[in-house]
Each structure stands twice: as structure tokens, then as C-alpha cells.
Coordinates of C-alpha atoms in Angstrom, one line a residue:
M1363 CA 76.7 27.7 15.9
S1364 CA 75.5 30.6 16.7
V1365 CA 77.9 33.0 17.8
I1366 CA 76.5 35.9 20.3
N1367 CA 78.4 39.9 19.9
Y1368 CA 78.7 41.0 22.9
V1369 CA 77.1 44.6 23.7
N1370 CA 78.9 47.1 25.9
P1371 CA 76.5 49.1 27.9
F1372 CA 79.2 52.1 28.7
R1373 CA 79.2 52.3 25.5
I1374 CA 75.5 52.5 25.0
Y1375 CA 75.2 54.2 27.9
K1376 CA 77.8 56.8 26.6
D1377 CA 75.8 56.9 22.9
L1378 CA 72.5 57.0 24.1
V1379 CA 73.0 59.5 27.6
R1380 CA 76.2 60.9 27.9
K1381 CA 76.9 62.6 24.3
P1382 CA 72.8 64.9 24.6
I1383 CA 74.2 65.5 27.3
E1384 CA 77.4 66.7 27.0
T1385 CA 76.1 68.6 23.4
F1386 CA 73.3 70.3 25.6
L1387 CA 75.7 71.7 28.1
F1388 CA 77.8 72.6 25.0
N1389 CA 75.3 74.2 23.5
Q1390 CA 74.2 76.1 27.2
Y1391 CA 78.1 76.8 27.4
L1392 CA 78.3 78.6 23.7
G1393 CA 75.3 80.3 24.8
Y1394 CA 76.2 82.3 28.3
R1395 CA 79.7 82.7 25.8
K1396 CA 77.4 84.4 23.9
K1397 CA 75.5 86.8 26.1
T1398 CA 79.2 87.9 27.9
G1399 CA 80.5 88.7 24.6
E1400 CA 77.7 91.0 24.3
G1401 CA 78.0 92.4 27.5
I1402 CA 81.7 93.4 27.3
N1403 CA 80.9 95.0 23.7
S1404 CA 78.5 96.6 25.4
A1405 CA 80.9 97.9 28.0
K1406 CA 83.2 98.6 26.8
E1407 CA 81.0 100.7 24.1
I1408 CA 79.3 103.0 27.2
I1409 CA 83.1 103.2 28.7
Y1410 CA 84.1 105.1 24.7
K1411 CA 81.0 107.1 24.8
V1412 CA 81.9 107.6 28.5
A1413 CA 85.3 108.3 27.7
I1414 CA 84.4 111.0 25.0
I1415 CA 82.0 112.7 26.7
L1416 CA 85.0 113.5 29.4
V1417 CA 87.3 114.3 26.6
F1418 CA 85.0 117.3 25.5
L1419 CA 83.5 117.9 29.0
T1420 CA 87.1 119.3 29.9
A1421 CA 87.8 120.7 26.6
I1422 CA 84.4 122.7 26.9
L1423 CA 85.1 123.9 29.8
W1424 CA 89.1 124.9 29.5
L1425 CA 88.4 127.2 26.4
S1426 CA 85.5 128.8 27.8
I1427 CA 88.5 129.7 30.5
F1428 CA 91.0 130.6 27.6
N1429 CA 88.1 132.4 26.0
Y1430 CA 87.5 134.9 29.1
I1431 CA 90.5 135.2 28.8
V1432 CA 91.9 136.7 26.5
F1433 CA 88.3 138.6 26.4
Y1434 CA 89.3 140.1 29.7
H1435 CA 92.5 141.3 27.8
M1436 CA 91.4 142.3 25.0
Y1437 CA 88.2 144.6 26.7
M1438 CA 90.4 145.4 29.8
P1439 CA 93.0 148.4 29.3
N1440 CA 96.0 148.9 31.8
I1441 CA 94.7 149.8 34.7
T1442 CA 98.0 152.8 35.2
H1443 CA 101.3 154.4 33.8
Q1444 CA 103.3 156.3 35.9
R1445 CA 106.3 158.7 34.2
T1446 CA 108.5 160.1 36.8
V1447 CA 108.8 164.4 35.1
H1448 CA 112.5 165.5 35.6
F1449 CA 112.3 169.0 35.0
Q1450 CA 114.1 170.9 32.8
F1451 CA 114.8 174.9 33.4
K1452 CA 117.2 177.7 32.3
P1453 CA 119.8 178.7 34.3
C1454 CA 120.3 183.0 34.6
E1455 CA 123.8 184.6 33.6
E1456 CA 123.9 187.0 36.5
T1457 CA 121.8 186.7 39.6
M1458 CA 120.7 183.1 41.4
G1459 CA 117.4 181.6 40.0
I1460 CA 116.0 180.0 37.0
C1461 CA 115.3 182.3 34.2
S1462 CA 112.1 180.0 32.8
F1463 CA 109.5 178.3 33.4
P1464 CA 110.3 174.9 34.4
Y1465 CA 109.1 172.0 31.7
A1466 CA 109.7 168.6 31.0
Y1467 CA 108.9 166.0 27.9
V1468 CA 108.0 163.1 28.8
Q1469 CA 107.7 160.1 26.3
L1470 CA 104.8 158.1 26.9
T1471 CA 105.4 155.4 24.7
R1472 CA 107.6 153.6 21.9
K1473 CA 104.8 152.2 20.1
S1474 CA 102.2 153.8 18.3
S1475 CA 99.9 154.0 21.5
I1476 CA 99.1 153.6 24.8
L1477 CA 96.2 154.3 25.5
M1478 CA 92.6 152.1 24.8
S1479 CA 90.7 154.5 22.2
G1480 CA 87.0 154.8 23.6
Q1481 CA 88.2 154.3 27.4
L1482 CA 88.4 157.2 29.8
Y1483 CA 91.5 158.4 31.3
R1484 CA 92.1 160.4 33.7
I1485 CA 95.7 162.1 33.4
R1486 CA 97.3 164.0 37.3
L1487 CA 100.5 164.9 37.6
I1488 CA 101.7 164.8 41.4
L1489 CA 104.9 167.0 42.6
E1490 CA 106.6 166.6 45.8
M1491 CA 107.5 169.7 47.1
P1492 CA 109.6 171.6 50.1
E1493 CA 107.7 173.6 52.8
S1494 CA 110.3 176.5 51.9
N1495 CA 108.9 180.2 52.9
V1496 CA 109.5 180.3 48.7
N1497 CA 107.2 178.2 47.9
K1498 CA 105.1 179.4 51.4
D1499 CA 104.8 183.5 49.6
L1500 CA 104.8 181.5 46.0
G1501 CA 101.1 181.5 46.3
M1502 CA 99.2 179.7 42.9
F1503 CA 100.7 179.3 40.4
M1504 CA 100.0 177.5 36.7
V1505 CA 100.7 173.9 35.7
C1506 CA 100.6 173.2 32.1
T1507 CA 100.0 170.3 29.6
Q1508 CA 100.3 169.1 26.2
M1509 CA 99.3 165.6 24.7
R1510 CA 101.1 165.1 21.3
A1511 CA 101.3 162.7 19.1
K1512 CA 103.9 161.8 16.8
G1513 CA 105.5 164.0 15.1
G1514 CA 104.8 166.5 17.7
V1515 CA 101.1 166.8 16.9
L1516 CA 98.5 169.4 19.6
V1517 CA 96.3 165.8 20.1
S1518 CA 95.1 168.6 23.6
S1519 CA 95.9 170.5 26.1
S1520 CA 95.1 171.7 29.9
C1521 CA 96.2 174.2 32.3
R1522 CA 95.4 173.9 35.7
S1523 CA 96.2 175.8 39.1
T1524 CA 97.7 174.3 42.5
M1525 CA 99.2 175.7 45.6
L1526 CA 100.8 174.3 49.0
R1527 CA 98.2 173.6 51.7
Y1528 CA 98.1 175.9 54.5
R1529 CA 99.5 175.6 57.9
S1530 CA 99.2 178.1 60.4
K1531 CA 102.1 179.0 62.9
L1532 CA 100.9 177.0 65.6
H1533 CA 100.3 173.7 64.0
E1534 CA 103.9 174.5 62.3
Y1535 CA 105.0 174.6 65.6
I1536 CA 102.9 171.8 67.5
R1537 CA 102.9 169.5 64.2
T1538 CA 107.8 169.8 64.4
A1539 CA 107.1 169.1 68.4
V1540 CA 105.2 166.2 67.7
M1541 CA 107.7 165.3 64.6
A1542 CA 111.1 166.2 65.4
P1543 CA 112.8 162.9 66.1
L1544 CA 111.6 161.6 63.2
L1545 CA 112.9 164.8 60.8
M1546 CA 115.5 164.4 62.7
S1547 CA 116.1 161.1 62.0
D1548 CA 115.6 161.9 58.3
V1549 CA 112.4 159.3 58.4
V1550 CA 109.8 162.2 57.3
E1551 CA 110.7 165.4 55.7
E1552 CA 108.5 168.5 55.7
K1553 CA 107.4 168.5 52.3
Q1554 CA 104.1 168.2 50.3
T1555 CA 102.8 166.0 47.7
I1556 CA 100.3 168.0 45.6
Q1557 CA 98.2 166.1 42.5
V1558 CA 97.2 168.1 40.2
D1559 CA 93.9 167.4 38.1
L1560 CA 94.9 168.3 34.4
F1561 CA 92.5 165.7 32.3
T1562 CA 89.4 163.9 33.7
E1563 CA 88.3 162.0 30.8
F1564 CA 90.5 161.8 28.1
D1565 CA 89.8 159.9 25.5
D1566 CA 92.2 159.1 22.4
D1567 CA 91.6 159.6 19.3
P1568 CA 93.0 156.4 16.9
N1569 CA 93.7 158.5 14.1
Q1570 CA 96.6 160.6 16.9
P1571 CA 97.0 158.4 19.4
V1572 CA 98.9 160.4 22.7
T1573 CA 102.7 159.1 22.6
D1574 CA 104.2 162.2 24.1
A1575 CA 103.2 164.6 27.1
Y1576 CA 104.3 168.2 27.5
V1577 CA 105.0 169.4 31.0
E1578 CA 105.1 172.9 32.3
L1579 CA 105.5 174.8 35.9
Q1580 CA 104.9 178.5 34.9
S1581 CA 106.5 180.3 37.2
R1582 CA 110.2 181.0 37.3
Y1583 CA 110.2 180.6 41.6
V1584 CA 108.8 177.5 42.3
Q1585 CA 110.7 174.7 44.3
V1586 CA 110.1 170.5 43.4
Y1587 CA 111.8 167.8 44.2
G1588 CA 110.1 166.0 41.3
G1589 CA 107.3 164.6 40.5
Q1590 CA 105.1 161.9 38.8
L1591 CA 102.9 161.6 35.8
H1592 CA 99.6 160.3 36.8
I1593 CA 97.6 158.6 33.5
E1594 CA 94.3 156.0 35.4
A1595 CA 91.4 154.3 33.7
H1596 CA 88.2 155.3 34.5
F1597 CA 85.9 152.4 34.1
T1598 CA 82.5 152.4 33.6
G1599 CA 79.7 150.4 32.9
L1600 CA 81.2 146.3 32.3
R1601 CA 84.8 147.8 32.7
Y1602 CA 84.0 148.5 36.4
L1603 CA 82.5 145.8 37.1
M1604 CA 85.0 143.6 35.9
Y1605 CA 88.0 145.5 37.8
N1606 CA 85.7 145.5 41.0
W1607 CA 84.4 142.6 41.6
P1608 CA 86.7 140.1 39.2
K1609 CA 85.4 137.2 41.1
F1610 CA 81.8 137.5 39.8
S1611 CA 83.0 138.7 36.5
A1612 CA 85.4 135.7 36.1
L1613 CA 82.8 132.7 37.2
F1614 CA 79.8 135.2 34.8
G1615 CA 81.5 135.3 31.6
I1616 CA 83.0 131.8 31.9
S1617 CA 79.5 130.3 32.9
T1618 CA 78.2 132.4 29.8
N1619 CA 81.0 130.7 27.1
L1620 CA 79.7 127.0 28.9
F1621 CA 76.4 127.2 28.6
F1622 CA 76.6 128.4 24.8
I1623 CA 78.9 126.1 23.7
T1624 CA 77.9 123.4 25.2
L1625 CA 74.4 124.7 23.8
V1626 CA 76.5 123.8 20.2
F1627 CA 78.1 121.2 20.9
A1628 CA 74.7 119.5 22.5
L1629 CA 73.0 120.2 19.0
S1630 CA 75.8 119.2 17.1
W1631 CA 75.9 115.9 18.8
Y1632 CA 72.4 115.6 18.3
H1633 CA 72.8 115.7 14.9
L1634 CA 76.4 113.8 14.2
Q1635 CA 75.0 110.8 17.2
E1636 CA 74.7 108.2 14.6
G1637 CA 77.9 108.6 13.2
L1638 CA 80.4 110.1 14.9
P1639 CA 81.1 108.2 17.8
E1640 CA 80.9 104.9 15.6
F1641 CA 83.2 106.8 13.0
I1642 CA 85.8 108.1 16.3
K1643 CA 85.8 104.8 17.0
S1644 CA 86.2 103.4 14.0
K1645 CA 89.3 105.9 13.5
L1646 CA 91.3 104.7 17.0
G1647 CA 90.8 100.8 15.7
T1648 CA 88.5 100.1 18.9
T1649 CA 85.4 99.2 17.0
P1650 CA 85.0 95.6 16.5
D1651 CA 84.2 94.4 13.6
K1652 CA 80.5 92.5 14.0
D1653 CA 80.3 90.5 10.8
E1654 CA 83.5 89.5 11.0
D1655 CA 83.2 88.3 15.0
N1656 CA 79.6 86.5 13.6
K1657 CA 80.8 84.8 11.6
K1658 CA 84.0 83.2 13.3
L1659 CA 81.7 82.0 15.7
I1660 CA 79.4 80.6 14.1
G1661 CA 82.2 78.8 11.9
K1662 CA 83.5 77.8 15.2
I1663 CA 80.3 76.7 16.2
K1664 CA 79.4 74.5 13.5
L1665 CA 83.4 72.2 13.4
E1666 CA 82.7 71.9 17.2
K1667 CA 79.2 70.0 16.1
E1668 CA 81.2 68.2 13.5
E1669 CA 84.0 67.0 16.1
S1670 CA 81.4 66.0 18.6
P1671 CA 78.2 63.5 18.0
S1672 CA 74.9 65.0 18.9
M1673 CA 71.7 63.4 19.6
F1674 CA 70.2 61.6 17.2
E1675 CA 73.5 60.0 16.3
G1676 CA 73.2 57.6 19.3
D1677 CA 69.5 57.0 17.7
V1678 CA 70.9 55.7 14.5
L1679 CA 73.8 52.8 16.5
L1680 CA 70.5 51.5 17.9
E1681 CA 69.7 50.6 15.3
E1682 CA 71.9 49.5 13.7
F1683 CA 73.0 47.6 16.8
M1684 CA 69.0 46.3 16.4
Q1685 CA 69.4 45.2 13.1
L1686 CA 72.3 43.1 13.8
E1687 CA 71.0 41.4 16.2
E1688 CA 68.0 39.8 14.1
K1689 CA 70.2 38.6 11.4
E1690 CA 71.6 36.6 13.5
K1691 CA 69.3 35.2 15.5
K1692 CA 67.9 34.4 11.1
T1693 CA 70.8 32.4 10.7
S1694 CA 70.9 30.6 14.1

């Protein structure tokens, strides 16, 4: 009696149709996964490059601003130096008044120098003088100044003449009548401010920088409330532009620094573009090891292929099934 084995059609369907389809879909999935991984890696590289470029551009911008600020403070001197002048004199012993010329020693700085070498300065003495009859009758008088270095070494000297501004009697009457309320309330005083230009283009000696000034009023009858010594920088050329147009100068200077620094950076980037980005990313630990990832992916694919039957395995099972049927027919 022959035994006929029952053939399950679902198993044949599974071996002949389902497994090849699953293998095909799995291969498609691996392909899409590989493409997605490559796209993510390329996007990461682009993000890293953009981040590095932004960092470098920010650093270049701040470096340009810092260079201009340093250049401005090193190249531009202080515009004005003001020192109060306290006059001294020798009083007379037998009569009223003073028996010497009013004089004053003015300390400009305690350091080695206060003025920038190569820069021209304008030195003025500002006197506050009352409109007294003595000063009106005094007329002209001399104001002399000596600029001295450390140790009292004479660097330069100058003498200038000055006097009160002339006002007629009519002018004085009208002015007194109009300004009477202010004069009575001490808001306005009957005085004049006299400016004496002692040096118009003073150039400091770098070997013997000026540290002190000696001021003398060559008249025993002059009356003054007080005085101030003003030292003002007289700018020319680039310093004149930087002082009178600071915003335009700052914009031009920063733009110039930015251009040259960017040019140097671009040339350096051109010569190092092959190694510099990868070097930085490897130092940051963000560069994936492509060889290692590829090995892992290939090993995983082989493992999955071994675990899942391919379409060729279905053909082998079909051949074995047909051989068993032929053997049973022969025996029967």
C-alpha cells in the first residue's frame, strides 16, 4: 500500500512567493536606510562647516573692531589737558600791594610724559580778571611761560602781551543798567575772561618730555581772580578726520581691517581646506568613522541574510519535494 504524503500549499506559497518578496523588501529597506544614513552624514557635515564658518566670521568681525579700538587709543592723544593755575607773589612789608610778579608752578604730570611726540599742541592761559579801575588803567602787560622737563630742564619758553577788552563809558552804563538784576543777585560778575595763546604749535621733545610749566605775569599791579592752563591737541591729517568724523572713520577702519583679515583667512582656508575641517571635527569627536560604519553595516546585512531564506532556497526545496514524489511512485 502506497503512502501519499500531503503537500501543504501554504508552505509552498511561503517558500516560493512570500520569502522572495520579503527578501526583496528587506533589500529595499537596507538601500533606503543606507541612503538616509548618507544624507544625515552629509547634512551633519554641512552643519559643521556652516558652524565653523560662522564662528570664524564672528571672530574676524570682533578682531577687526578690537584692532581699530587699539589703534585709536594708541594713535589718538588726549584732546585737552586742563590745569588750574594758583598764582603766588611776595607781599610788600611797608606798603600795600605786592612786591613781585605773580607766578605759578603748574605740574602737568607725575609720569615721564603727558604729551604725544610728533603731535602739535596749542597752549593757552585763561585769566579771570575783574573790571576794576586798576586793571583798566594798567593797560598791556606781559604773560610769560616756560615749559620744563624733569629736573627743571628748560624745553621751551614764550611771552605774550594781553589786556582787558576796551569798553566805553556809554557801553558800561547801558550794560550795568540792563544787567542790574543779575549783578545784584550775583548771577553775573563784572569780570572778563582773557585768553592768551602762549604756544600755537608746540611739539614735545621725546628725549626731554614736558612735565611742568612755569607761568609769570610781569606786572606788580595786575589783579586776577584765577587762571587755567589749557593744552589742546591741534589735529591734522588722519587725526583730524578721526576726531571730526568719528563714525565714518570707525566704519572705514573696521571695514579695512575686516577686508585684510578676511583675505588672509580665505587664503589660509584655500590652502588648508582639505585637512582643516576634518581635523577640527576629529578633535571635537564629531567625525564618524566611515570604514567602521561600513563594516558594521556589511556584517549586519550578512547576518540578516543568513537568518532569512532567499529565493534560491525555495527552488532547492521544490526540487527535493519533486524527487521524493518520484521515489514514492517507483516503490508503489
